[in-house]
PDB file of C-alpha atoms in Angstrom:
ATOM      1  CA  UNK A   1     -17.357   0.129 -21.247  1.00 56.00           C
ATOM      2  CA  UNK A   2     -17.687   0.748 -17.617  1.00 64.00           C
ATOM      3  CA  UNK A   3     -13.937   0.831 -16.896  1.00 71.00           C
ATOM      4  CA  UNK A   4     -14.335   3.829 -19.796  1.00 73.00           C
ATOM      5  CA  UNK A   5     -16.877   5.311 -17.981  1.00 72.00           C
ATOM      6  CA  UNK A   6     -15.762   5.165 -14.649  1.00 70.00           C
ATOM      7  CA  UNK A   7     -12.081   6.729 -15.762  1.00 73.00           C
ATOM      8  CA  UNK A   8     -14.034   9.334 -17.525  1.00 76.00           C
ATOM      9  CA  UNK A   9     -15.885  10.440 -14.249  1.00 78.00           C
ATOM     10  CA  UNK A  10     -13.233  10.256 -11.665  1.00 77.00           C
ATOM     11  CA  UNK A  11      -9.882   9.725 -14.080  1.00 80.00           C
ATOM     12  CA  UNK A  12     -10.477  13.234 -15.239  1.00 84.00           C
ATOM     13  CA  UNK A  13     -11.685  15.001 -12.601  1.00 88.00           C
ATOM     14  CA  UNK A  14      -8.256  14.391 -10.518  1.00 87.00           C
ATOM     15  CA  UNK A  15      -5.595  14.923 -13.755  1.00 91.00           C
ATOM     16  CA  UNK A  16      -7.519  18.471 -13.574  1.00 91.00           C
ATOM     17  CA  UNK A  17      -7.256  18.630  -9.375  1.00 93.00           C
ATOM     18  CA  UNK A  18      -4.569  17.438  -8.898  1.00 95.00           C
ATOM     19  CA  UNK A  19      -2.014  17.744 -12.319  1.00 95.00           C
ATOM     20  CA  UNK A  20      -0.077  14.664 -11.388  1.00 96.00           C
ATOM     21  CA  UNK A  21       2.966  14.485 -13.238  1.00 97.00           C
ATOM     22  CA  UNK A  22       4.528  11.684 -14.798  1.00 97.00           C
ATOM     23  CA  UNK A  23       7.783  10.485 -16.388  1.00 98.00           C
ATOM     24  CA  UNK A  24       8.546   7.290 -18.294  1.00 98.00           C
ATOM     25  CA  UNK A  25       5.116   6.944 -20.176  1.00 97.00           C
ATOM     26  CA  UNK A  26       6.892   5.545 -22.824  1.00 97.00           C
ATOM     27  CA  UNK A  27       8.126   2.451 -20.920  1.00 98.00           C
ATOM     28  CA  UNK A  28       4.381   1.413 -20.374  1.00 98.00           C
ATOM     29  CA  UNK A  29       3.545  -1.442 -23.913  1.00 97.00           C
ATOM     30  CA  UNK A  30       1.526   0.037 -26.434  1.00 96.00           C
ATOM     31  CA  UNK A  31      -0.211  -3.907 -26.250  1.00 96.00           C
ATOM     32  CA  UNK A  32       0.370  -7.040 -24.348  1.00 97.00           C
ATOM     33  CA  UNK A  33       0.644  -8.452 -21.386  1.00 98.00           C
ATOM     34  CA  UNK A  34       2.910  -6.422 -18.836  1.00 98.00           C
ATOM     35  CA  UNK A  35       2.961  -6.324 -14.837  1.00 98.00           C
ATOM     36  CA  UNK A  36       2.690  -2.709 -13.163  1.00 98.00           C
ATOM     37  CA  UNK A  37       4.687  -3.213  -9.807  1.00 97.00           C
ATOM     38  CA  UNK A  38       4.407  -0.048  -7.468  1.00 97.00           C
ATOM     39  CA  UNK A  39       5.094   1.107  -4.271  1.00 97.00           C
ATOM     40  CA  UNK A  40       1.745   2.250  -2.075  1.00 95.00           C
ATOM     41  CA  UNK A  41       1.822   5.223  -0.045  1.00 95.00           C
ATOM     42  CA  UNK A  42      -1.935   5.349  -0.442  1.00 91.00           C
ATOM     43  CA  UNK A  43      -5.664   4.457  -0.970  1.00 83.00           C
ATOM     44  CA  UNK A  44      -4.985   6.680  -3.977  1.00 87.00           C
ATOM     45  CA  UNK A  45      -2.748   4.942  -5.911  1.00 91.00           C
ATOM     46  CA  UNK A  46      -5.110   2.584  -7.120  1.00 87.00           C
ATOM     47  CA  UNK A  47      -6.926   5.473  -9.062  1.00 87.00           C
ATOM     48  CA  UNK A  48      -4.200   7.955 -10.083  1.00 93.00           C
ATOM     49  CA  UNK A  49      -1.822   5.494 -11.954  1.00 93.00           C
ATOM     50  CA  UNK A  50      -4.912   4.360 -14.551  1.00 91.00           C
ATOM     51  CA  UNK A  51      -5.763   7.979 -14.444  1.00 91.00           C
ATOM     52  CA  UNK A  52      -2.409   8.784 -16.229  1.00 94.00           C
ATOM     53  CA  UNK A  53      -2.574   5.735 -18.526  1.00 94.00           C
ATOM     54  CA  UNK A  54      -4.271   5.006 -21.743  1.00 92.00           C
ATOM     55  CA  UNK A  55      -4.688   1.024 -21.305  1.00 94.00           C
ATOM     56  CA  UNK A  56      -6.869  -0.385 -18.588  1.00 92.00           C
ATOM     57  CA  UNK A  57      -5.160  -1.839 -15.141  1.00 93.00           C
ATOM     58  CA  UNK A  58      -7.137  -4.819 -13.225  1.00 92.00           C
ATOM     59  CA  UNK A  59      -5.573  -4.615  -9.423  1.00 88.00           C
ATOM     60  CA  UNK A  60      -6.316  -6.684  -6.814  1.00 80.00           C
ATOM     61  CA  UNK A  61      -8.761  -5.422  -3.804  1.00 73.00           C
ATOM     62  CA  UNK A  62      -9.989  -7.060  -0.409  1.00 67.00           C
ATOM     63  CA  UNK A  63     -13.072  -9.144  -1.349  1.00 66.00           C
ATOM     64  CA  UNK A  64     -15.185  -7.445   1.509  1.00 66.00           C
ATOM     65  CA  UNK A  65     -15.290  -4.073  -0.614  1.00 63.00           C
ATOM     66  CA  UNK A  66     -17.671  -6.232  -3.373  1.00 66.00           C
ATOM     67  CA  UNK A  67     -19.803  -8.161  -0.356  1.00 68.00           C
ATOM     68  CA  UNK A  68     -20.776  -5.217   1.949  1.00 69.00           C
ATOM     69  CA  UNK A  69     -24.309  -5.526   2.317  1.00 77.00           C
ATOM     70  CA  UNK A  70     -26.922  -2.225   1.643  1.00 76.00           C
ATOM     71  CA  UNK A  71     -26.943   0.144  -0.719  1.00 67.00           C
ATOM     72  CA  UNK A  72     -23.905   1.485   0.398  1.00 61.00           C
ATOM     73  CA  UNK A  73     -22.159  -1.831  -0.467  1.00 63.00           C
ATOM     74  CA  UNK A  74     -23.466  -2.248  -4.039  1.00 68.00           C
ATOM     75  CA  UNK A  75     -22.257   1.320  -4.930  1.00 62.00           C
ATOM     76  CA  UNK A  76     -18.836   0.325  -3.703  1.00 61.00           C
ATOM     77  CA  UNK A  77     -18.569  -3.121  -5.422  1.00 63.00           C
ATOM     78  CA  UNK A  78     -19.995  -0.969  -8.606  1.00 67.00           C
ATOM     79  CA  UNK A  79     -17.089   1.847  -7.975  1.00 65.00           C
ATOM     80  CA  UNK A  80     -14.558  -1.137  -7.334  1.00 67.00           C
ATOM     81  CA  UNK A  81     -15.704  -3.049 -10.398  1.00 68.00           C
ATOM     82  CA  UNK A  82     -15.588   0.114 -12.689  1.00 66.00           C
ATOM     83  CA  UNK A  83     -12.289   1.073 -11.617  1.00 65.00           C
ATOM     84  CA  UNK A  84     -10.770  -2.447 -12.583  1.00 67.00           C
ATOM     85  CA  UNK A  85     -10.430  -4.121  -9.200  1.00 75.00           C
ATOM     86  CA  UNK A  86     -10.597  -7.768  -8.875  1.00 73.00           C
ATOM     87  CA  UNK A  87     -12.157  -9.435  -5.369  1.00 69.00           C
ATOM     88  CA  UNK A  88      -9.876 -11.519  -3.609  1.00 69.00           C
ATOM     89  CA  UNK A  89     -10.902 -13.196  -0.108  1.00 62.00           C
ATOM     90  CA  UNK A  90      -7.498 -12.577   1.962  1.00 57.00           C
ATOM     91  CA  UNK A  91      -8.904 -14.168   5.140  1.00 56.00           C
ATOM     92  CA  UNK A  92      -7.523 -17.772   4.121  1.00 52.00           C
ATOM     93  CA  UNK A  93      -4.240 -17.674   4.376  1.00 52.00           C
ATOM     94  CA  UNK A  94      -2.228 -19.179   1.413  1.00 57.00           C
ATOM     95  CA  UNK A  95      -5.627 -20.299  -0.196  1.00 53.00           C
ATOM     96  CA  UNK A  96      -6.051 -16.290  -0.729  1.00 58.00           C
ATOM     97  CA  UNK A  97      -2.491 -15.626  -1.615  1.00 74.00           C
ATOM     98  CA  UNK A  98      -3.073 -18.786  -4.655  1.00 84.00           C
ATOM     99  CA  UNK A  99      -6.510 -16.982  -5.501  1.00 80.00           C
ATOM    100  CA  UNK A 100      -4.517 -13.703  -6.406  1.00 83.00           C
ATOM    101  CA  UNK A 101      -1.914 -15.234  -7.978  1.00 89.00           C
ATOM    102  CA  UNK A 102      -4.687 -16.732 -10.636  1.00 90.00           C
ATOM    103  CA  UNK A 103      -6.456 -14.035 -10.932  1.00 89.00           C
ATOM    104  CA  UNK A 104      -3.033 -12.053 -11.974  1.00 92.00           C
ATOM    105  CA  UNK A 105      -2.468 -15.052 -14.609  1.00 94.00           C
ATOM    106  CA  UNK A 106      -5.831 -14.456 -15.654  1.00 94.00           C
ATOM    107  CA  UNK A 107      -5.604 -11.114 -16.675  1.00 95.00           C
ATOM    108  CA  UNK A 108      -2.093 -11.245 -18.372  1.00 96.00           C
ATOM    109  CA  UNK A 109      -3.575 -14.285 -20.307  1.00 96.00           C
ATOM    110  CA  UNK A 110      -5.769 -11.648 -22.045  1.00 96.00           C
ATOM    111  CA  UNK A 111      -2.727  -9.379 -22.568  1.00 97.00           C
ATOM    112  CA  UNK A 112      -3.620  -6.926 -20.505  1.00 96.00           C
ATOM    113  CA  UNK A 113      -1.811  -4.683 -17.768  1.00 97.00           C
ATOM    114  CA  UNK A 114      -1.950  -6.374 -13.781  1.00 96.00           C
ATOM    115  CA  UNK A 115      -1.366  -3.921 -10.804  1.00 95.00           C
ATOM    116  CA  UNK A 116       0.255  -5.495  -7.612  1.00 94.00           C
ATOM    117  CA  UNK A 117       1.493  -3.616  -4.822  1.00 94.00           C
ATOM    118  CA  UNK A 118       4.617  -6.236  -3.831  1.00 95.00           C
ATOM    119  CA  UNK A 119       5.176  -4.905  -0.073  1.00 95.00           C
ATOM    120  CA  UNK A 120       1.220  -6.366   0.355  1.00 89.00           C
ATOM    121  CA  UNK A 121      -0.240  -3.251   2.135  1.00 89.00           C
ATOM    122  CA  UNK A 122       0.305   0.396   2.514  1.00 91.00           C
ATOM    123  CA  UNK A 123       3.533   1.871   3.663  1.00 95.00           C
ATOM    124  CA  UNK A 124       2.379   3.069   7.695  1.00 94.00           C
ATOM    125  CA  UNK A 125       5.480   5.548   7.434  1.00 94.00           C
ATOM    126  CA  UNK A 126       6.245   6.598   3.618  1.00 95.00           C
ATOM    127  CA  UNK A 127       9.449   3.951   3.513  1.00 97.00           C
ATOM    128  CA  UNK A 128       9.656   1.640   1.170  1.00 98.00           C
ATOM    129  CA  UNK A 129       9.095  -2.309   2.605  1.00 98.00           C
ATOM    130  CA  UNK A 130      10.336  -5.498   2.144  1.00 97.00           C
ATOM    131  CA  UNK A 131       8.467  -7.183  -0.626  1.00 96.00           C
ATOM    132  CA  UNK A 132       6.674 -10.200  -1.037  1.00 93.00           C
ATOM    133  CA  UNK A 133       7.478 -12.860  -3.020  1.00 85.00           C
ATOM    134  CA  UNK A 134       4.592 -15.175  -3.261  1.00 80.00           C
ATOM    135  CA  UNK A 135       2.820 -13.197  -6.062  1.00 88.00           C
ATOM    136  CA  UNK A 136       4.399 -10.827  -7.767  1.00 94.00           C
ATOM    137  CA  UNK A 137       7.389 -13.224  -8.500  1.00 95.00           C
ATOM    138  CA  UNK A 138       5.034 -16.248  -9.317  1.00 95.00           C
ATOM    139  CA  UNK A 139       2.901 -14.336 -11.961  1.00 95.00           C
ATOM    140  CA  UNK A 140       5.689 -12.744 -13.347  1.00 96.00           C
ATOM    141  CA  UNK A 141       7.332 -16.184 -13.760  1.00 96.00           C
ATOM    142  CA  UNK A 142       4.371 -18.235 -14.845  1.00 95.00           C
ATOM    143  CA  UNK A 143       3.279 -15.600 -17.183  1.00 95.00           C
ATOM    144  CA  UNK A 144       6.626 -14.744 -18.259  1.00 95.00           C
ATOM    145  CA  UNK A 145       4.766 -11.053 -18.717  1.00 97.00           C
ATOM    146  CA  UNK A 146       7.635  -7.988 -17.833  1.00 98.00           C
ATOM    147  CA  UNK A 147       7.549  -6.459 -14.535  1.00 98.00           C
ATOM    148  CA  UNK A 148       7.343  -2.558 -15.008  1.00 98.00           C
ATOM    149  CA  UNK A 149       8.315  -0.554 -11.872  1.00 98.00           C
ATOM    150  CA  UNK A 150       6.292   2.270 -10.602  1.00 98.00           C
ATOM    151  CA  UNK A 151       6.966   4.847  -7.895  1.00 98.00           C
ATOM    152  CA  UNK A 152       4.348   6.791  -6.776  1.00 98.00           C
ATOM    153  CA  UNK A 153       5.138   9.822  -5.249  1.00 97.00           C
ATOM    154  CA  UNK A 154       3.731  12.348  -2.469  1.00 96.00           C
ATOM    155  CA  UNK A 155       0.448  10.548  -2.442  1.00 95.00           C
ATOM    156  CA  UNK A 156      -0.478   9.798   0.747  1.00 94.00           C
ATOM    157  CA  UNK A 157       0.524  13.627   1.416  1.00 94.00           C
ATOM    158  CA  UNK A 158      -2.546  13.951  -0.134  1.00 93.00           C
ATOM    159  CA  UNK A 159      -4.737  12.950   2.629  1.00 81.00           C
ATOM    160  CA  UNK A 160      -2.901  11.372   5.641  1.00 78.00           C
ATOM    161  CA  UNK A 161      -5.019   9.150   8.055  1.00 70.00           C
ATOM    162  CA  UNK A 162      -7.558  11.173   9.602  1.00 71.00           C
ATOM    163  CA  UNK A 163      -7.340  13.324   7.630  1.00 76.00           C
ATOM    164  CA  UNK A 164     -11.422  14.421   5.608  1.00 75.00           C
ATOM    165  CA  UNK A 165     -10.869  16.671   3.210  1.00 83.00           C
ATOM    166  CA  UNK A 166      -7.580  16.196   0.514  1.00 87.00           C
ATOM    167  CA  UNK A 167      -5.231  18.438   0.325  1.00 90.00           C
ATOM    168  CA  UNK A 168      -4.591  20.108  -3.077  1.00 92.00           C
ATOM    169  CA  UNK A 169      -0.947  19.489  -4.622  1.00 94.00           C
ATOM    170  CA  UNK A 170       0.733  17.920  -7.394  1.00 95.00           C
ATOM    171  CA  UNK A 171       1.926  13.916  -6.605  1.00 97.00           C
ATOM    172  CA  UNK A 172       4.309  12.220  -9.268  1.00 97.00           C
ATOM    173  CA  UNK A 173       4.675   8.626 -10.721  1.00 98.00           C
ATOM    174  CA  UNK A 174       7.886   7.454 -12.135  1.00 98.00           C
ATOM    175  CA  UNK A 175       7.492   4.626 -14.685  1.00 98.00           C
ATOM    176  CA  UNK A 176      10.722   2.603 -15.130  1.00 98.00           C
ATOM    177  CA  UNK A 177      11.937   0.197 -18.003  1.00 98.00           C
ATOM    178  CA  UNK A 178      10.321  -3.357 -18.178  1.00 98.00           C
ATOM    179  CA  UNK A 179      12.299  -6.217 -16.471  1.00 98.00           C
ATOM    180  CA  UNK A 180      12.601  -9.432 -18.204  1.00 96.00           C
ATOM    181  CA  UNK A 181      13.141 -12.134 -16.089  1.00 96.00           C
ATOM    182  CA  UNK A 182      12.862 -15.019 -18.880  1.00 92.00           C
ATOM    183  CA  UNK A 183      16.263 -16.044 -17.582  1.00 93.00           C
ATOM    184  CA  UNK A 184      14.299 -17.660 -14.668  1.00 94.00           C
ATOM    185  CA  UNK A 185      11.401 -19.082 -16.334  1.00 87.00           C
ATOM    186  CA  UNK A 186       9.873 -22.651 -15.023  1.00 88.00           C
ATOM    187  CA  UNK A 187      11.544 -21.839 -11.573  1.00 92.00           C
ATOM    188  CA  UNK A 188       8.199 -20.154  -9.960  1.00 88.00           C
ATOM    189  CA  UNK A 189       8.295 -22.632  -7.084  1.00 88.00           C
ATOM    190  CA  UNK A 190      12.239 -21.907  -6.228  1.00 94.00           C
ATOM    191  CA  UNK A 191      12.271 -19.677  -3.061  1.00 93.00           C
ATOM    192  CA  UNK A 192      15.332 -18.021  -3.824  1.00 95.00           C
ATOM    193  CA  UNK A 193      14.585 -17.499  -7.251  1.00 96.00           C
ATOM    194  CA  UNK A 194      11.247 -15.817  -6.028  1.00 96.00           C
ATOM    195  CA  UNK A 195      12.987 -14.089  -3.316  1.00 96.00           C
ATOM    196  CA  UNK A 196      15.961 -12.657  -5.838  1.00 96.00           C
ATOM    197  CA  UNK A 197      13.170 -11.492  -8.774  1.00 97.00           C
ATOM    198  CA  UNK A 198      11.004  -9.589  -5.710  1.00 97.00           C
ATOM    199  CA  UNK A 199      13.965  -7.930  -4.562  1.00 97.00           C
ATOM    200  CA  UNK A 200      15.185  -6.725  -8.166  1.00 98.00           C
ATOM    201  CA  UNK A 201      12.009  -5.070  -8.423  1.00 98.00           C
ATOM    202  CA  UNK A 202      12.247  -3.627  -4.787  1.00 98.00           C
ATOM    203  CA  UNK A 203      15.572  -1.886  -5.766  1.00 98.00           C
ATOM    204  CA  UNK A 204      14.215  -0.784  -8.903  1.00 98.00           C
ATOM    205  CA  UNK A 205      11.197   0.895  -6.811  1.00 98.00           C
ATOM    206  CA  UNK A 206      13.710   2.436  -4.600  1.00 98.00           C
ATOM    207  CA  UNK A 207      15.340   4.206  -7.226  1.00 98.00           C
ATOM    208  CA  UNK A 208      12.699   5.155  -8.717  1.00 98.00           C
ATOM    209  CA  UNK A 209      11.014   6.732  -5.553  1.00 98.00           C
ATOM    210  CA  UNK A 210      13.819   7.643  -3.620  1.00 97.00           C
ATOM    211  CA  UNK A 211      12.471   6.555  -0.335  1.00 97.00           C
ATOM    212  CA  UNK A 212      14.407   4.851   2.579  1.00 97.00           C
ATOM    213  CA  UNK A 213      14.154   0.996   2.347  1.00 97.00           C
ATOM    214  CA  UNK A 214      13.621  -0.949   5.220  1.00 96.00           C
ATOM    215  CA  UNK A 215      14.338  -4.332   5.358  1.00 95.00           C
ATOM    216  CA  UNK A 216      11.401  -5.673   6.894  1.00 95.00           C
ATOM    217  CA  UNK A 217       7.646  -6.528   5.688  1.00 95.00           C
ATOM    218  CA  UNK A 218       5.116  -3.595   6.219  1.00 94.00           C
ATOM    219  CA  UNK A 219       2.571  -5.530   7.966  1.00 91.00           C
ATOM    220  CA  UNK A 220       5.271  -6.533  10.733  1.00 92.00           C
ATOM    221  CA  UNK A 221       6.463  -2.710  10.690  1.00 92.00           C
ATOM    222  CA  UNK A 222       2.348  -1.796  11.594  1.00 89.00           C
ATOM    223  CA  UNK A 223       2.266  -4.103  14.480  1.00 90.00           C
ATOM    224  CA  UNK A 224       5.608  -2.681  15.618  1.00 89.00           C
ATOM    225  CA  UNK A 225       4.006   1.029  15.539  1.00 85.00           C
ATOM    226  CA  UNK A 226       0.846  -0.352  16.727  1.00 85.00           C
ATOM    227  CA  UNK A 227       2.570  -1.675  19.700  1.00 89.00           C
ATOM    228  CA  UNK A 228       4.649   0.995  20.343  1.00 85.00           C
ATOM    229  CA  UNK A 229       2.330   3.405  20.501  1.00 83.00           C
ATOM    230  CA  UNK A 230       0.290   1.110  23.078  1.00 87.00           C
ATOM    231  CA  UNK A 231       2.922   0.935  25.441  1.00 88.00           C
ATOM    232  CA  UNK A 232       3.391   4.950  25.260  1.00 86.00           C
ATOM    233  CA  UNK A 233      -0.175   4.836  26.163  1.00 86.00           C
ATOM    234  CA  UNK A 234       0.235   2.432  28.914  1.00 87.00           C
ATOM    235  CA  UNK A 235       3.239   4.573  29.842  1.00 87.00           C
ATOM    236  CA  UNK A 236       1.302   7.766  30.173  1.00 87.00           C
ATOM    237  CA  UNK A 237      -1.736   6.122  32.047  1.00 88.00           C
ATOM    238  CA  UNK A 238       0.723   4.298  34.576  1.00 87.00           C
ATOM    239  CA  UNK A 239       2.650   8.419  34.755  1.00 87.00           C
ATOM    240  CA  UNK A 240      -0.458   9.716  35.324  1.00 88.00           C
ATOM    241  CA  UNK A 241      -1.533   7.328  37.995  1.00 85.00           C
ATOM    242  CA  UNK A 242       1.524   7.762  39.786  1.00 84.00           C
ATOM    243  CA  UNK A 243       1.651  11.431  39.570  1.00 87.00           C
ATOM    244  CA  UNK A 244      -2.521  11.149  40.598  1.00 85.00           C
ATOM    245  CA  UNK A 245      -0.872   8.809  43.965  1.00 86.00           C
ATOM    246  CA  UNK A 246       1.662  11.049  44.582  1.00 83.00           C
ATOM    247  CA  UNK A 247      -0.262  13.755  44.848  1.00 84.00           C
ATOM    248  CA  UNK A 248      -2.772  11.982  47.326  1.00 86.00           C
ATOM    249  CA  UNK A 249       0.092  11.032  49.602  1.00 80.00           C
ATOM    250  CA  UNK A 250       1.655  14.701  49.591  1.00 82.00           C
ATOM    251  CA  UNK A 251      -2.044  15.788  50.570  1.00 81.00           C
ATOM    252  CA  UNK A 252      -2.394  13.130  53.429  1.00 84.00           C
ATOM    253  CA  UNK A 253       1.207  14.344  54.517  1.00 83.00           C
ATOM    254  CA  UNK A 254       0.464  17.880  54.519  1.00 75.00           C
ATOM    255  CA  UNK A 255      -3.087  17.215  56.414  1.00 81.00           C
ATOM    256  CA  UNK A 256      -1.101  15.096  58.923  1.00 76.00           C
ATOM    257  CA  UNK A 257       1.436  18.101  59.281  1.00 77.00           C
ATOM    258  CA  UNK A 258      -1.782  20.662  59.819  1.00 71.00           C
ATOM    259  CA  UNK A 259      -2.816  18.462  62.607  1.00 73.00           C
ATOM    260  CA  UNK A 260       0.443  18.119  64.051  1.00 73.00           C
ATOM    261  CA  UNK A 261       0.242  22.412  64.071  1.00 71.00           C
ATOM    262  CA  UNK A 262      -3.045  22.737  65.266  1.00 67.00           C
ATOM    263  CA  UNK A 263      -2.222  20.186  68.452  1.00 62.00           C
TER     264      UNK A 263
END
């Protein structure tokens, strides 16, 4: 009733705001369990693909959006709650990746739809990322559920980091045909099997979005952008210093040169 509610008051608000369009509606199961695998440009996603849908989708959220303290915190485990998110500690390591991947059993159990975002975190650039295998490929394979693909497109044009106030426009999702991957079932703790049913998907995605895929998990490509852009700030303090230096010393020559004169 509160999922109802909650896509009522914000669900319909942004089909009317924002007119997202959609293609391959069909592809989503009238009933039964099925595995919504999507590419995540942005905090958004999470509320315009139920928006578009008639069956609920349970995704998985960082556990610290239920457990805020305050007033604040309640109306955001609330919101979170409402909107279909499940809590999942990721502080510990594999013990958090094993809580997700239950949780995603859990809901497919009751035939319904599970969200998972396989590159693990937002794209920082708007390419498409390495996926991972651990859950997406386990649930899929322990479930035996299908894996839909999803491409969501132009969100985070919608409103980029620092960004206050969204910008108006139309963002797309592209649904794709279910995957079966029954040909691999009772092989969920095979590596490569886990690694070849993550990357199927991956391609799929691609297709579906048309973004550039990179070859490399998006958590290592932030730390790679979040270095880089450290050292250009260590590279501009270190100019700026030397400029600052050079400066002094052209001063201290030039008031050496007026004394020279003035002897």
């Amino acid at each position: 009733m509160l999922y109802g509610a909650m896509k009522v008051a914000i669900g319909g608000p942004l089909k009317v705001t924002f007119r997202p369009w959609v293609e391959g509606l069909e592809n989503i199961p009238a009933e039964g369990p099925a595995i919504l695998a999507s590419n995540h440009l942005s905090f958004s996603d999470s509320f315009f693909l139920p928006a578009v849908l008639d069956r609920k989708v349970t995704f998985i959220a960082k556990a610290e959006y239920f457990t805020t303290p305050g007033v604040k915190g309640r109306l955001t485990a609330a919101f979170f709650k409402g909107v279909g998110q499940l809590p999942v500690d990721r502080s510990g390591g594999r013990g958090a990746g094993e809580a997700a991947i239950r949780s995603g059993i859990e809901v497919l159990e009751r035939g319904e739809l599970f969200g998972i975002y396989p590159e693990g975190t937002r794209s920082p650039d708007g390419r498409l990322y390495r996926g991972k295998p651990g859950g997406l490929a386990r649930v899929a394979l322990a479930t035996g559920a299908p894996v839909i693909p999803v491409a969501m497109i132009d969100t985070e044009k919608i409103q980029p980091p620092g960004k206050v106030l969204p910008k108006i426009m139309r963002p797309g999702i592209r649904i794709g045909r279910p995957l079966d991957f029954a040909r691999y079932q009772g092989m969920d703790h095979d590596r490569f099997v886990l690694r070849a049913v993550t990357d199927e998907v991956m391609y799929e995605i691609m297709k579906l979005s048309g973004q550039e895929y990179v070859d490399i998990y998006a958590t290592a490509a932030k730390r790679q952008i979040t270095e880089a852009a450290k050292a250009e700030k260590e590279a501009e303090r270190a100019a700026r210093a030397a400029l600052a230096q050079a400066e002094k010393d052209q001063a201290k020559k030039d008031q050496a040169k007026d004394s020279e004169q003035e002897q």
